[in-house]
Short mmCIF file of C-alpha atoms in Angstrom, two decimals:
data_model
loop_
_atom_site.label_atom_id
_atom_site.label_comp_id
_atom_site.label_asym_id
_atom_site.label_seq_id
_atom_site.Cartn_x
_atom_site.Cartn_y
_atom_site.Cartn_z
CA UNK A 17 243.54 306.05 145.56
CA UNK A 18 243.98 305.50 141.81
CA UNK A 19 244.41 309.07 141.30
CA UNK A 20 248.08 309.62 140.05
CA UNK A 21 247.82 306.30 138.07
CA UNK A 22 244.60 308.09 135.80
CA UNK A 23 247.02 311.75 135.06
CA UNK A 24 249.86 309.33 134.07
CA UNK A 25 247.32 307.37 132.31
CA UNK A 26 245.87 310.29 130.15
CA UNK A 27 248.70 312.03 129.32
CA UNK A 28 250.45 308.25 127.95
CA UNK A 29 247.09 307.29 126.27
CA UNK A 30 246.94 310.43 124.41
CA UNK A 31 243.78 311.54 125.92
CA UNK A 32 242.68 315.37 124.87
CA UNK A 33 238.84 316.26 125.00
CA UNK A 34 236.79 313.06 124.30
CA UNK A 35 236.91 308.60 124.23
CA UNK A 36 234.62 309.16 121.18
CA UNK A 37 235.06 312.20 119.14
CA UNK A 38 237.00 310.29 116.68
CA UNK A 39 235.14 308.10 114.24
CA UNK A 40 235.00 304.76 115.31
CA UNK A 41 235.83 300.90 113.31
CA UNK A 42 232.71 300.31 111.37
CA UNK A 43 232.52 296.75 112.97
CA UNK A 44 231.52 298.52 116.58
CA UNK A 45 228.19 297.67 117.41
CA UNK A 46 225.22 300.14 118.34
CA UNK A 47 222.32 297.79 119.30
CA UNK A 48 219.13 298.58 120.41
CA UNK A 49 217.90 299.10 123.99
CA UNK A 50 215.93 296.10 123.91
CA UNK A 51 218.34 293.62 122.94
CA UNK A 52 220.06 294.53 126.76
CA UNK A 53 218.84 292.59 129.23
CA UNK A 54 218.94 292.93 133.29
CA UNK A 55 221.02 290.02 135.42
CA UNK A 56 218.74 288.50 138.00
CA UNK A 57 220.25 288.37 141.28
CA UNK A 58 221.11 284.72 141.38
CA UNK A 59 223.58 285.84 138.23
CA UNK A 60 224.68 288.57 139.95
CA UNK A 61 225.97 286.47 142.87
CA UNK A 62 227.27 283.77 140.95
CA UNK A 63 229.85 286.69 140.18
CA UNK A 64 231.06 287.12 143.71
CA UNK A 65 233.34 284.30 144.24
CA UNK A 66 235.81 285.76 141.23
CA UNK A 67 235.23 289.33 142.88
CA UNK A 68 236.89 288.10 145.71
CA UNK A 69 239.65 286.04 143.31
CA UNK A 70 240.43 288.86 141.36
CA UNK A 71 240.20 291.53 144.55
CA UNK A 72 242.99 289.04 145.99
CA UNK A 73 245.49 289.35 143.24
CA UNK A 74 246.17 292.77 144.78
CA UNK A 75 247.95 290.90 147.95
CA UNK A 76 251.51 289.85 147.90
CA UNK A 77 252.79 286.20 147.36
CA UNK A 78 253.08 285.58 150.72
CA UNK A 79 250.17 286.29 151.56
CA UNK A 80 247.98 284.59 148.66
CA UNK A 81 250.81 281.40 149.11
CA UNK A 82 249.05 280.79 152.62
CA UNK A 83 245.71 282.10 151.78
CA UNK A 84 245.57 284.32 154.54
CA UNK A 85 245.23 287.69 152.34
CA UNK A 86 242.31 289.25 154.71
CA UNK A 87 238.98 289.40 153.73
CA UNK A 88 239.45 288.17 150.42
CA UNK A 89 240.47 285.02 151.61
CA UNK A 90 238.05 284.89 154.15
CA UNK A 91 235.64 284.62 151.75
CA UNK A 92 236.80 281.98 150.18
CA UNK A 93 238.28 279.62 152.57
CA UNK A 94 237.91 276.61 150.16
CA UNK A 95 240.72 278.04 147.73
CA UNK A 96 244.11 275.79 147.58
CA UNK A 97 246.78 277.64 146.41
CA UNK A 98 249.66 275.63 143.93
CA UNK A 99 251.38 278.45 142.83
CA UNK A 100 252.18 282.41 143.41
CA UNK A 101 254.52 285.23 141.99
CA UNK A 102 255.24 288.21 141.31
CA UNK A 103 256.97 291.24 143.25
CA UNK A 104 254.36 293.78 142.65
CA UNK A 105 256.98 296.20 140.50
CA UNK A 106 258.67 294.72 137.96
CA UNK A 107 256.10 291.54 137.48
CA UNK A 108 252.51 292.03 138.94
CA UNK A 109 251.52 289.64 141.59
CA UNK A 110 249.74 286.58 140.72
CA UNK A 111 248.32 283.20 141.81
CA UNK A 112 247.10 280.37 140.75
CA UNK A 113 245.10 277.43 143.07
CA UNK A 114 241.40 275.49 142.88
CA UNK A 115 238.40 275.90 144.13
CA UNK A 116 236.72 272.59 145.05
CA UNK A 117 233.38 274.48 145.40
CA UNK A 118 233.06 276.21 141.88
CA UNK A 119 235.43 273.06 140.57
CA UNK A 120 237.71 275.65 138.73
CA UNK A 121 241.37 276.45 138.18
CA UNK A 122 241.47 280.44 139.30
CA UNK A 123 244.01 282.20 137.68
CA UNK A 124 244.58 286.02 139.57
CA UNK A 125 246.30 288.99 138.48
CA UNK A 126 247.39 292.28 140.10
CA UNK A 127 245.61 295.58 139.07
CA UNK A 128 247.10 298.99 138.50
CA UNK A 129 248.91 299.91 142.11
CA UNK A 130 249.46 303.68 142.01
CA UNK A 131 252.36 303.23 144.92
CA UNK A 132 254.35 301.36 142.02
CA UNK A 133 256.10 303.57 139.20
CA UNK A 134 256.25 300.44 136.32
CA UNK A 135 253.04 299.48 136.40
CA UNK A 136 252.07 302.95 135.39
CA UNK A 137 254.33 302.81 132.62
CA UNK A 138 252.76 299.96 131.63
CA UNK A 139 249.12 301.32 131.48
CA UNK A 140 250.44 304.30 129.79
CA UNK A 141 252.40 302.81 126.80
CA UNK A 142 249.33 302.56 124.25
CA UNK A 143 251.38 301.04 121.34
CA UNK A 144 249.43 298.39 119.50
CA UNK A 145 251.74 295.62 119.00
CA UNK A 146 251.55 292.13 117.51
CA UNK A 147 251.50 289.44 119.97
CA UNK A 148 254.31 286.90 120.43
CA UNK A 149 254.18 284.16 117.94
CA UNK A 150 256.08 281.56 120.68
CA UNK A 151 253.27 282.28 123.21
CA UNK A 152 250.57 282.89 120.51
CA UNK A 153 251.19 280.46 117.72
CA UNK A 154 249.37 280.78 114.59
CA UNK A 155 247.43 283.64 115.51
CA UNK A 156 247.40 286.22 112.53
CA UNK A 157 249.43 289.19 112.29
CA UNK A 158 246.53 291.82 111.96
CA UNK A 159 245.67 290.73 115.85
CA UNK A 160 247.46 293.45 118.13
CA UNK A 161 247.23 294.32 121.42
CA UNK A 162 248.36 296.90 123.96
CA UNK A 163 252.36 296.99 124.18
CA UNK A 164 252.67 296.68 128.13
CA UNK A 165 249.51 294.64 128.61
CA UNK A 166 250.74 292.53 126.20
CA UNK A 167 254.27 292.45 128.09
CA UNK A 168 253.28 292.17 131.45
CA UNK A 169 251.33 289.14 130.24
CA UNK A 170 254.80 287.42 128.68
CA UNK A 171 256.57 288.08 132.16
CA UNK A 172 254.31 285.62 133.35
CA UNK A 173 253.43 283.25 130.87
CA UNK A 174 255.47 280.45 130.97
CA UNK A 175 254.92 280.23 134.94
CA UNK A 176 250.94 280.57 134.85
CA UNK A 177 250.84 277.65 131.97
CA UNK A 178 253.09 275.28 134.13
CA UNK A 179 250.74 276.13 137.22
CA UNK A 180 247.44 275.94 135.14
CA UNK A 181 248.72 272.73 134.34
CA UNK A 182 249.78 271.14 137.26
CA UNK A 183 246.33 272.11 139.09
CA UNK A 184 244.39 270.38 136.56
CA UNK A 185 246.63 267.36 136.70
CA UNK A 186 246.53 267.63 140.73
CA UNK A 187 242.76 268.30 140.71
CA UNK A 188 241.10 266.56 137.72
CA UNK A 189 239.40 269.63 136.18
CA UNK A 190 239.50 271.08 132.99
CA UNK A 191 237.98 274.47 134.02
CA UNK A 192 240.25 277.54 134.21
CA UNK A 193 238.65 280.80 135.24
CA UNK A 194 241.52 283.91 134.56
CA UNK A 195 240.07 287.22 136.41
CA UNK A 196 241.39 290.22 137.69
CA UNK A 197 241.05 293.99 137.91
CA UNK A 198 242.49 297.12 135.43
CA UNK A 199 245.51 295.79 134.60
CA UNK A 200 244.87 292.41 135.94
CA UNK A 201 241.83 291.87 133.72
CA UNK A 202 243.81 292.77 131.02
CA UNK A 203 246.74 290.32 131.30
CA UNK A 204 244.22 287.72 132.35
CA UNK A 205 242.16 288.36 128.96
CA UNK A 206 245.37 287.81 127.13
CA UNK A 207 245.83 284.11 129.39
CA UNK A 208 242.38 283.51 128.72
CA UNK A 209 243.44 283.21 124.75
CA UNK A 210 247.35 281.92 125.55
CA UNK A 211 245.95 278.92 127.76
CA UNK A 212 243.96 277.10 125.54
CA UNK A 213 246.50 277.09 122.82
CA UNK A 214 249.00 275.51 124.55
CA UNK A 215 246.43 273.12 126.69
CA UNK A 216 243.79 272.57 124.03
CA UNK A 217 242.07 270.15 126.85
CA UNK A 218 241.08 273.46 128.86
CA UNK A 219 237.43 275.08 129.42
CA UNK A 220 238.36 278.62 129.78
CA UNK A 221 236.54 281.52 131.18
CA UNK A 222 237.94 285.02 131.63
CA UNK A 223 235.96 287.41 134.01
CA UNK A 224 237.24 290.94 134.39
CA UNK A 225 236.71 293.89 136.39
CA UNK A 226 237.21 297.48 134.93
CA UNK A 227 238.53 296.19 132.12
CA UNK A 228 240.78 298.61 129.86
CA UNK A 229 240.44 297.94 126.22
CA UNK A 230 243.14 295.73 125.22
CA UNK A 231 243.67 295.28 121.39
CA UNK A 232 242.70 296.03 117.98
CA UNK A 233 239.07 295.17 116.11
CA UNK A 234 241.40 291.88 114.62
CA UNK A 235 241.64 291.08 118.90
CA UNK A 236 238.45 292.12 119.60
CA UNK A 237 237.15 289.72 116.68
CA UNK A 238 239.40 286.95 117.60
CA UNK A 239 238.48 286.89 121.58
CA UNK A 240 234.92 286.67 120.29
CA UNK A 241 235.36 284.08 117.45
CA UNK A 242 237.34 281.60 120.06
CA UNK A 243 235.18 278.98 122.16
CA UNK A 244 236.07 280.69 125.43
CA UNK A 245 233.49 282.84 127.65
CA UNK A 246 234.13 286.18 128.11
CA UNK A 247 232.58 288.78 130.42
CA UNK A 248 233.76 292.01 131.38
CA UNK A 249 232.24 294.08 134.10
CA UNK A 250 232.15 297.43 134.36
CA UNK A 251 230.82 299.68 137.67
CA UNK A 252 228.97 302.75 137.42
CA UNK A 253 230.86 305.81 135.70
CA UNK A 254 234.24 303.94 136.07
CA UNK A 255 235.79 305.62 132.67
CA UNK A 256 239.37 303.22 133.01
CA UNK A 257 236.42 300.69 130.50
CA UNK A 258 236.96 303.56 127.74
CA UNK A 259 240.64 303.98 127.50
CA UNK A 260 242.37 303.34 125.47
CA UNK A 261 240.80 305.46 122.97
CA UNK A 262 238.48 303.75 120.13
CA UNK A 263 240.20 306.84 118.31
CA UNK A 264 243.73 305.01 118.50
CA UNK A 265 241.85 301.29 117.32
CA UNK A 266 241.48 299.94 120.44
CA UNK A 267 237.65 298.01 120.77
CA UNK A 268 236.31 295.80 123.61
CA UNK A 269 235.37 292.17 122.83
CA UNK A 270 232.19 291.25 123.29
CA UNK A 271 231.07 290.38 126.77
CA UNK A 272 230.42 293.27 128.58
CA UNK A 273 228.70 293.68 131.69
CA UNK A 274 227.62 297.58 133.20
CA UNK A 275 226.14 297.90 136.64
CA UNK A 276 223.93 300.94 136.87
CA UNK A 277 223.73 303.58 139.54
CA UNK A 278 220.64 301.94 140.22
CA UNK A 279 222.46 298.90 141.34
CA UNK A 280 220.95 297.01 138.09
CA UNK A 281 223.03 294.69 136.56
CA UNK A 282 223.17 295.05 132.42
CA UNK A 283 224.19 292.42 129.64
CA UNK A 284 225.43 294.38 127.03
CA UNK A 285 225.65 292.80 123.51
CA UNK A 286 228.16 293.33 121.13
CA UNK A 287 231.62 295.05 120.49
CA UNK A 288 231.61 298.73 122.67
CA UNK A 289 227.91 298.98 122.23
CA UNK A 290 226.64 302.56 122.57
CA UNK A 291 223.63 302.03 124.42
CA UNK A 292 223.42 304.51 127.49
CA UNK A 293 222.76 301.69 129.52
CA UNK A 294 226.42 300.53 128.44
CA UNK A 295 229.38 301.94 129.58
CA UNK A 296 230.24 303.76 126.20
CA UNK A 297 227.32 305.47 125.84
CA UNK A 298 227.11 306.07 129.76
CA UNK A 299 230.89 307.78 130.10
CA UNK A 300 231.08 309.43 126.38
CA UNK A 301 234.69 310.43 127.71
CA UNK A 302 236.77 311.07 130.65
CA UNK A 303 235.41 313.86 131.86
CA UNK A 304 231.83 312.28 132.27
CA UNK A 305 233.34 309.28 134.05
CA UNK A 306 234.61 308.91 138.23
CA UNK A 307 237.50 307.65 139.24
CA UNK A 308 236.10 306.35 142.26
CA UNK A 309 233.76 303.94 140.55
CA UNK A 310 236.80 302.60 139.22
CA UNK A 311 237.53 300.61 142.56
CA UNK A 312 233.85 299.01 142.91
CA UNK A 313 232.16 297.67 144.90
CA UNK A 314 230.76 294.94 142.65
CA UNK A 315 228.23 293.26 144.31
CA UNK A 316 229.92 294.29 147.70
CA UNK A 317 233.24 294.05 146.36
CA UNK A 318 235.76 296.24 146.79
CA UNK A 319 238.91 296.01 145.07
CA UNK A 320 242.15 295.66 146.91
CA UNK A 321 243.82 293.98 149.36
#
């Protein structure tokens, strides 16, 4: 499915022979084995209600606006919707509603669709750029993140803080959950830091799936320095976790998450750890990884709508 998205992908990331033939920041973290532990399965399945969130972000407005996306929304028939967008081209689709069960604001993004030409574009353009002081105030100019991540999360901004808003106003929370998939994760990383710094009242957690690396060891050291919780999961030999390069001075936050072909569940500590239980040291580059892993299932889940 995702196939012409990854050529266009490697050829715009700059991808030759290797993720990690290049030396890496010094700040990149190589812990031991035994400082990785195993989820148990009660963690596992606390997961599987943003599976389904971020799995839904693939379905259009209309669908997400009623809740009646399919089997995403069948699995969470609790969700109230307050606000959707998006056109799946020019802006990814999104959505933003509560869940009365988990007591959360959910805010969704699209992934990668390879059936769309900008989103492509978007994944391929690996400038590091700084971040927009109006949407990011105060945040130092050594923090930089991926060009179109970075812009796909602006196109949507102003519209996700006014519904973030309005759904803890409507609901009386101050939980806000971001989530999505590929691309999705990584404009909903980048709302997981915007939120909070323009509603300082909000408890924010970010949970991605196949997460690309968005930013530069100053992002990477800012995600993990800000009182938001952070977990990225990665499936299998899903190699979209390793791109962009470390090479061009792109590293993960902390946070990361690596299910095993074994079906195990791994906390992995620290900034790209190299463990081979981790997904650096598991998919060494491209060529190692599958593109089908890419997709899920996470705990059953299989993204798309």
């Amino acid at each position: 499915m995702h196939r012409l998205w990854f050529k266009a992908a490697l050829v715009g990331l700059g991808f030759t022979w290797s993720a990690s033939a290049a030396p890496t920041s010094d700040a990149a973290q190589h812990l031991p084995r035994q400082s990785i532990t195993t989820l148990s399965t009660s963690q596992i399945d606390a997961f599987t209600p943003y599976s389904y969130y971020a799995s839904a972000g693939y379905c259009a407005a209309s669908a997400t606006q009623s809740w009646s996306c399919g089997a995403n929304c069948a699995a969470t028939p609790q969700f109230k919707p307050v606000a959707v967008g998006g056109d799946g081209d020019k802006v990814q689709y999104w959505f933003v509603g509560y869940d009365p069960t988990l007591n959360t604001v959910v805010v969704s993004h699209q992934g990668t669709d390879p059936n769309e030409i900008l989103p492509l574009l978007e994944d391929g353009d690996a400038t590091l750029t700084n971040l927009d002081s109006s949407l990011f105030p105060g945040i130092s100019s050594s923090i930089q993140a991926h060009k179109g991540f970075a812009g796909a999360q602006a196109n949507t901004a102003s519209s996700i803080l006014a519904a973030v808003q309005q759904a803890m106003n409507t609901y009386g929370t101050h939980s806000v959950v971001t989530t999505g998939h590929s691309l999705g994760a990584a404009i909903s990383l980048l709302d997981a830091l915007y939120i909070p710094l323009h509603i300082p009242s909000a408890n924010v957690k970010f949970i991605g799936y196949g997460l690309p690396r968005v930013g530069n060891q100053a992002f990477a050291n800012y995600v993990d320095a800000q009182p938001i919780s952070v977990t990225h999961i990665n499936n299998k030999e899903d190699f979209v976790p390793i791109m962009p390069g470390r090479f061009l001075g792109y590293v993960h936050p902390s946070g990361e998450v690596h299910i095993q072909d074994s079906g195990a569940w791994e906390a992995c500590p620290g900034q790209d750890n190299t463990s081979d239980l981790c997904i650096v040291g598991d998919v060494p580059n491209i060529f190692e990884g599958d593109e089908s892993d890419h997709d899920g299932p996470y705990n059953g889940v299989t993204m798309g709508c």
